[in-house]
XYZ file of C-alpha atoms in Angstrom:
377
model
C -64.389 18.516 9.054
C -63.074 21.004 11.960
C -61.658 17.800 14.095
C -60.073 16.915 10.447
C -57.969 20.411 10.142
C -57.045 19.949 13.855
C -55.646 16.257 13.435
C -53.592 17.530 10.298
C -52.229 20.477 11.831
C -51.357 18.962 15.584
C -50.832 15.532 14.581
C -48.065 13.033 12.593
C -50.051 12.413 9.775
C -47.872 9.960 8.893
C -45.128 7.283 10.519
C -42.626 8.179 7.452
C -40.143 10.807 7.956
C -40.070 10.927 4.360
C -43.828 11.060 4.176
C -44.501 14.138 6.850
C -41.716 15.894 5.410
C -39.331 16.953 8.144
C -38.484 15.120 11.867
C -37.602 18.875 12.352
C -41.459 19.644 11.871
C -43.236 17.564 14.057
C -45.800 18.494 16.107
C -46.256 22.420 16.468
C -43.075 22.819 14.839
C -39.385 23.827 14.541
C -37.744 25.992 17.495
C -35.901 28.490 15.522
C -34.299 30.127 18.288
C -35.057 33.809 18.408
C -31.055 34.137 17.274
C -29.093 36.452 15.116
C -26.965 35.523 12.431
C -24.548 36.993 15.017
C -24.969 34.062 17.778
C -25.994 31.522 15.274
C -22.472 31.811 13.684
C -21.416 31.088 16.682
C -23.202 27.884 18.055
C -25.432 29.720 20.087
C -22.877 30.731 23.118
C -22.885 34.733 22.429
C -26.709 34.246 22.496
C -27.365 35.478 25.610
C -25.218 38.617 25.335
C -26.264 39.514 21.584
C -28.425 42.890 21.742
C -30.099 42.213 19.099
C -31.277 38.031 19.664
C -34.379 37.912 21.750
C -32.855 35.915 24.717
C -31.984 37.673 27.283
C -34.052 41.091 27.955
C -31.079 41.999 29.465
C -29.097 42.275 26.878
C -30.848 44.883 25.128
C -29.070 47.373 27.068
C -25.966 46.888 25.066
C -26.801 47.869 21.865
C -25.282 51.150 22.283
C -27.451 53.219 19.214
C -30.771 53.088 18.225
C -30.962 50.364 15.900
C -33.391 48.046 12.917
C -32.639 44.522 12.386
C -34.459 42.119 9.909
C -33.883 38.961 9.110
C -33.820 36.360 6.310
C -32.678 32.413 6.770
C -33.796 29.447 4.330
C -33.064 25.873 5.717
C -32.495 23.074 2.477
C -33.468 19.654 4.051
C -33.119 16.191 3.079
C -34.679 13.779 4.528
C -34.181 9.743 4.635
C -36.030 7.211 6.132
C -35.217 3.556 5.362
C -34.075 3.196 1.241
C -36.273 6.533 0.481
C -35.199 10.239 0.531
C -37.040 13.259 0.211
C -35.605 16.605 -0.342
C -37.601 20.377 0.836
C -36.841 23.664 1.313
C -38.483 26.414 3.482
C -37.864 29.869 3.450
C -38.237 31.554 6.813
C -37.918 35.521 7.743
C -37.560 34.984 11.605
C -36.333 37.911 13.665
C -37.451 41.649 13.069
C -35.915 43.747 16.291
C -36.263 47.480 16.687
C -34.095 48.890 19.616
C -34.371 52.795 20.893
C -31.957 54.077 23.882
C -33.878 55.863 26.015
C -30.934 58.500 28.129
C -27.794 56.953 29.520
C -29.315 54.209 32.084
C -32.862 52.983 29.677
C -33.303 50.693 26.482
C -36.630 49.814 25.048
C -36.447 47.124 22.465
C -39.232 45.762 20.237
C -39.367 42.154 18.607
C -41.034 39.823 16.469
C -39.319 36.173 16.301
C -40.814 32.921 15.061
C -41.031 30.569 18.394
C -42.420 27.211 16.657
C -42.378 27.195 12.519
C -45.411 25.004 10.895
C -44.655 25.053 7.299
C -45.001 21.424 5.964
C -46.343 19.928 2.885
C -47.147 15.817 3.353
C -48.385 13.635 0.239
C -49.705 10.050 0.804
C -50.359 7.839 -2.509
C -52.387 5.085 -1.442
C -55.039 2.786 -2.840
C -58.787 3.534 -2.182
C -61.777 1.314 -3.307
C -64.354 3.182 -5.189
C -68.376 3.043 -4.197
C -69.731 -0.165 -3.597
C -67.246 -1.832 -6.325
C -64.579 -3.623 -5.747
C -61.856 -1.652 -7.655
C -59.176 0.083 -6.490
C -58.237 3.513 -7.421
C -54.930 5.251 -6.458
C -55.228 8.547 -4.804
C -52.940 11.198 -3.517
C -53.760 12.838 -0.300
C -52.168 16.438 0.160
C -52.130 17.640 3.571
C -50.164 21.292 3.437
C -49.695 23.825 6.689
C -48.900 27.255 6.139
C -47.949 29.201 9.315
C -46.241 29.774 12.606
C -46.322 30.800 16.452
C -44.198 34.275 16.549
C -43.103 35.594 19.856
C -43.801 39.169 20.316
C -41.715 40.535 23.171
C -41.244 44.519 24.417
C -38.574 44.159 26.218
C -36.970 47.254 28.589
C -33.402 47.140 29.759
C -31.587 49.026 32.781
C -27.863 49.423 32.640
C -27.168 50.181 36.481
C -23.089 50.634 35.374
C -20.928 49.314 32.616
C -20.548 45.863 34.421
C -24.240 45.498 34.797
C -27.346 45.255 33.545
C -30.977 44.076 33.848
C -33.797 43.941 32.077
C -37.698 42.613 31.680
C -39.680 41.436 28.725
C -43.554 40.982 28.081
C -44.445 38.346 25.328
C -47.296 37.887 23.037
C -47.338 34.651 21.571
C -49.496 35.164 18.384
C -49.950 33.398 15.116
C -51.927 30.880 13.001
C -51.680 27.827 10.855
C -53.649 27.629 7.534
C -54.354 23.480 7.010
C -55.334 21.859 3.302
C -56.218 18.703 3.170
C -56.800 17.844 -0.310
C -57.594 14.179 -2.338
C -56.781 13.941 -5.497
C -57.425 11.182 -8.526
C -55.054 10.800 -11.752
C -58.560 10.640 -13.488
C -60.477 13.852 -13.384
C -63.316 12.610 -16.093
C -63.848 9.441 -13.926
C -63.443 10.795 -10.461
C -63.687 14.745 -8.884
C -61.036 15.603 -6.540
C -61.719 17.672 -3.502
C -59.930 19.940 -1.304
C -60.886 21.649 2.242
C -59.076 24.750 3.947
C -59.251 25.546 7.622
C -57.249 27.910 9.852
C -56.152 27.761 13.357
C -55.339 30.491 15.658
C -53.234 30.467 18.724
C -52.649 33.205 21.406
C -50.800 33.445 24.717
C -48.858 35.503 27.013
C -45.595 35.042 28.903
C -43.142 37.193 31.132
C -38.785 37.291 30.874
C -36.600 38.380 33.120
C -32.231 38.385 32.881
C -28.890 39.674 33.713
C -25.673 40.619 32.387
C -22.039 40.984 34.802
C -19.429 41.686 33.530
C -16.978 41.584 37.044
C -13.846 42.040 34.827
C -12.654 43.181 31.484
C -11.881 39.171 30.387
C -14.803 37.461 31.401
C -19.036 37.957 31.903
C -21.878 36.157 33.234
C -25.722 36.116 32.323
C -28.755 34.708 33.166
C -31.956 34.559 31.635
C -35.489 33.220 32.061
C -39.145 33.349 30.336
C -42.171 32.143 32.370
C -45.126 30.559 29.787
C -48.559 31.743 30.237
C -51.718 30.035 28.735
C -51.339 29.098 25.053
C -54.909 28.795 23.419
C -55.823 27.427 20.188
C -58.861 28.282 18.586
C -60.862 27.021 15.075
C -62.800 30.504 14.166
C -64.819 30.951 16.924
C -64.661 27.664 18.485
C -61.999 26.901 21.194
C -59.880 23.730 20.063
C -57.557 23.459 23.494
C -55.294 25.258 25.500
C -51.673 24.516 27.012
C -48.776 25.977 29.237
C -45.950 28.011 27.110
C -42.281 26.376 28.000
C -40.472 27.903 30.558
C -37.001 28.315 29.590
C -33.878 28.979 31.435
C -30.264 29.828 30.247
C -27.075 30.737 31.607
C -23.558 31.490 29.558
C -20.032 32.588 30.084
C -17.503 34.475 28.126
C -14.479 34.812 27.713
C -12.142 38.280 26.316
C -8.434 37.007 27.729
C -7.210 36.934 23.926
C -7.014 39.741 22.050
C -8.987 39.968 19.172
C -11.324 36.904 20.377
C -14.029 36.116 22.384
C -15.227 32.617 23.325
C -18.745 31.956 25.049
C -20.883 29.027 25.980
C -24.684 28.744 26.661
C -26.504 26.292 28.230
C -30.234 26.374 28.312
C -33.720 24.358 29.169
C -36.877 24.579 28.225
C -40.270 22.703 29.433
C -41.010 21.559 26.263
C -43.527 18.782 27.493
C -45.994 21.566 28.760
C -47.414 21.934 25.104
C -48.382 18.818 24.754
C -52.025 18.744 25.347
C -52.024 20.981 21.871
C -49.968 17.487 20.071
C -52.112 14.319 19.287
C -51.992 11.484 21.236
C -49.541 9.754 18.875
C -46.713 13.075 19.057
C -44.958 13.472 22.766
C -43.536 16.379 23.682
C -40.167 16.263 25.670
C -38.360 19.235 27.690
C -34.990 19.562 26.157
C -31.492 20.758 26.700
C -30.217 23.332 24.010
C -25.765 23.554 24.673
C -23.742 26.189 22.347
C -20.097 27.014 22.129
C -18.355 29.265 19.773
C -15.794 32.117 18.927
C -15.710 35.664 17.379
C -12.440 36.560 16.339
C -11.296 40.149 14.438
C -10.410 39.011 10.592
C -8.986 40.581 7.327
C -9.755 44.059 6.366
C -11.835 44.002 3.481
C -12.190 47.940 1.518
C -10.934 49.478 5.163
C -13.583 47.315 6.846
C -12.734 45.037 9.753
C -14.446 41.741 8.976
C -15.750 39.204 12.658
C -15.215 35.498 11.557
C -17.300 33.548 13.623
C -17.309 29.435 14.393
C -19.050 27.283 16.532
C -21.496 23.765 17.494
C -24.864 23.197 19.179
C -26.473 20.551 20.586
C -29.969 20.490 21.156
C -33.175 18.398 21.411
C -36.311 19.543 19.435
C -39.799 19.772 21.781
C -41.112 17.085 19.793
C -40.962 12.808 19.036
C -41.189 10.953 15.920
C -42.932 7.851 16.437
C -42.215 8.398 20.222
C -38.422 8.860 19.803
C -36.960 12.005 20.306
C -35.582 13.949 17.833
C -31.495 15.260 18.738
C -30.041 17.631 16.578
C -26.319 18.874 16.279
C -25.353 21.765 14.233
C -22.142 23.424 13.443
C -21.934 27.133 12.262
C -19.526 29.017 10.469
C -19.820 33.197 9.863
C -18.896 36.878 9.721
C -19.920 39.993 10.452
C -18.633 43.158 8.263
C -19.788 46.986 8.961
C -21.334 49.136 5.941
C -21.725 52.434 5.017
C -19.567 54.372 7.637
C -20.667 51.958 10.600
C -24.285 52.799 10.213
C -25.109 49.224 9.267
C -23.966 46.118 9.248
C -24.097 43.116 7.114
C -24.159 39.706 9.439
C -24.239 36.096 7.678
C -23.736 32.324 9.041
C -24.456 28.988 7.415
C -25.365 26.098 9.706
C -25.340 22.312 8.893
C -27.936 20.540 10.860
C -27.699 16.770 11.580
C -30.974 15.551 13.037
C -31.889 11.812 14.108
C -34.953 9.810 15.553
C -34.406 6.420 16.176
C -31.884 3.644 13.850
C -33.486 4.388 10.451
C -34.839 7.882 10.024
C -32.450 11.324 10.010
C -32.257 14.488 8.377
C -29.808 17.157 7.163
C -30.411 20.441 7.034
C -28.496 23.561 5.311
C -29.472 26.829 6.920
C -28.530 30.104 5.931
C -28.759 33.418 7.638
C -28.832 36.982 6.191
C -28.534 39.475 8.796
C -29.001 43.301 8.006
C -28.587 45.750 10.815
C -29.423 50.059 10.497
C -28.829 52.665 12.376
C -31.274 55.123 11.235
């Protein structure tokens, strides 16, 4: 029954996207980024220079007070594969970030992101023959994952000069998936339904390094990298299989020459393909390109508050295939960002529609929304 919870949890359980619920949740999951409401609202390009997103280690240093963040972002989905649609909806809490200033020059920062989200629910109606009859019964096979992979990064950040800064992360990749695999008949006085739970573990370490210049007033530069460690998997005390974390790379510009706006762009990669001895045969994992642009720009005043629009696209493609095509998505972003309570918070929110697509008959859309609440205690 163990190999059983492993092939639900690692595997397609089924070749319809309508069927498995999500081409966004394939394999070990959805990618959601590590990013704030902030750089989501803008494609992704302010990513890399966001304090508070868990990109760039570097970054960290510009947060300027001590600071809580937390996090809230359903995703609506529909799904359609051929004639048939199917429509779900997963609520996700994905970025918790604490950030202390430690002097002038030192910033520790502490986070907890979701790297790869697992939450899928798959039903199967089929026909099943009975004993040693030859009837047919139809039966409904429920196969349900609860869980995710979160990134756990400290993260400490050295601001050598305004123009400048550098900093280092440690990251503990933690988390779990709980797998159901249930069978159940429309006739409970002919037939007994039955249902199995199992829970896998994973755990691995990586290290992060980046930058942040800033050679004039109008424009910055900054670079960041994560190198992946062992990723094991584990079923209670038995070890299930191990793989390499992605390595990922990124590098973005901006741009301050208007007043009142800033425009950046990101560009990143990650190794995506290293995880796949943890996928089933049947579910390839592909490294994958991940391109942002986007805007900030100062907006109305709203009760004496200056309110940050925010606009921008992505392109990216998810770690892993659907029936061995891989799965592109394009998003575009819209947002703001509005202070509270005499600057010592602030309220940031963006909603993203998602246009995903594996091969000439099967896509999905996707409606994300981001809550952002920031405090500085």
């Amino acid at each position: 029954m163990r190999k059983l919870f492993v092939a639900i949890a690692l595997a397609v359980v089924s070749s319809r996207g309508a069927a498995q619920g999500a081409l966004s949740l394939q394999g070990l999951g959805y990618p959601t980024g590590g990013l704030t409401a902030r750089a989501e609202g803008s494609g992704g390009g302010t990513a890399d220079f966001d304090p508070i997103s868990v990109v760039n280690p570097a970054s960290v240093a510009g947060v300027g007070s001590a600071a809580l963040f937390f996090q809230y972002s359903p995703e609506f989905r529909s799904v359609t594969a051929g004639s048939a649609t199917a429509k779900t909806t997963t609520a996700r809490f994905p970025l918790v970030v604490g950030v202390l200033p430690m002097g002038q020059r030192w910033t520790l920062g502490l986070s907890s992101s979701t790297f790869l989200d697992r939450s899928s629910e798959t039903n199967l109606v089929r026909l099943q023959q009975v004993g040693a009859t030859t009837d047919s019964v139809e039966v409904t096979e429920r196969n349900r994952v609860l869980g995710a992979i979160n990134d756990v990064r400290l993260a400490l950040a050295w601001a050598g000069s305004p123009t400048f800064r550098i900093g280092f992360g440690a990251h503990a990749f933690v988390g779990s998936n709980r797998v159901t695999f249930a069978q159940i008949f429309p006739d409970s006085l002919q037939y007994i339904s039955t249902s199995q739970t199992g829970r896998l573990s994973f755990a691995g370490f990586a290290a992060s390094a980046g930058l942040e210049y800033h050679p004039s007033r109008v424009i910055g530069f900054a670079l960041s990298a994560r190198k992946g460690g062992d990723l094991r998997a584990q079923s209670a005390d038995t070890a299930i299989g191990s793989a390499r974390l992605p390595d990922h790379y990124s590098a973005s510009l901006a741009f301050e020459g208007i007043p009142g706006v800033s425009v950046a762009a990101r560009v990143a990669h990650d190794g995506w393909s290293s995880l796949s001895p943890l996928s089933s045969g049947n579910t390839k994992a592909f490294d994958g390109w991940d391109m942002g642009v986007g805007a900030e720009a100062a907006g109305p005043r709203i009760m004496q508050r200056l309110v940050t629009l925010r606009a921008g696209a992505r392109f990216r493609t998810l770690p892993f295939a659907f029936n061995g095509d891989k799965v592109s998505e394009t998003s575009y972003a819209i947002g703001f960002g509005a202070p509270l309570t005499r600057e010592r918070a602030s309220f940031d929110f963006a909603i993203q529609h998602a246009s995903r697509k594996a091969g000439p008959d099967v896509s999905e859309r996707g409606l994300i929304l981001s809550f952002g609440l920031r405090v500085s205690p």
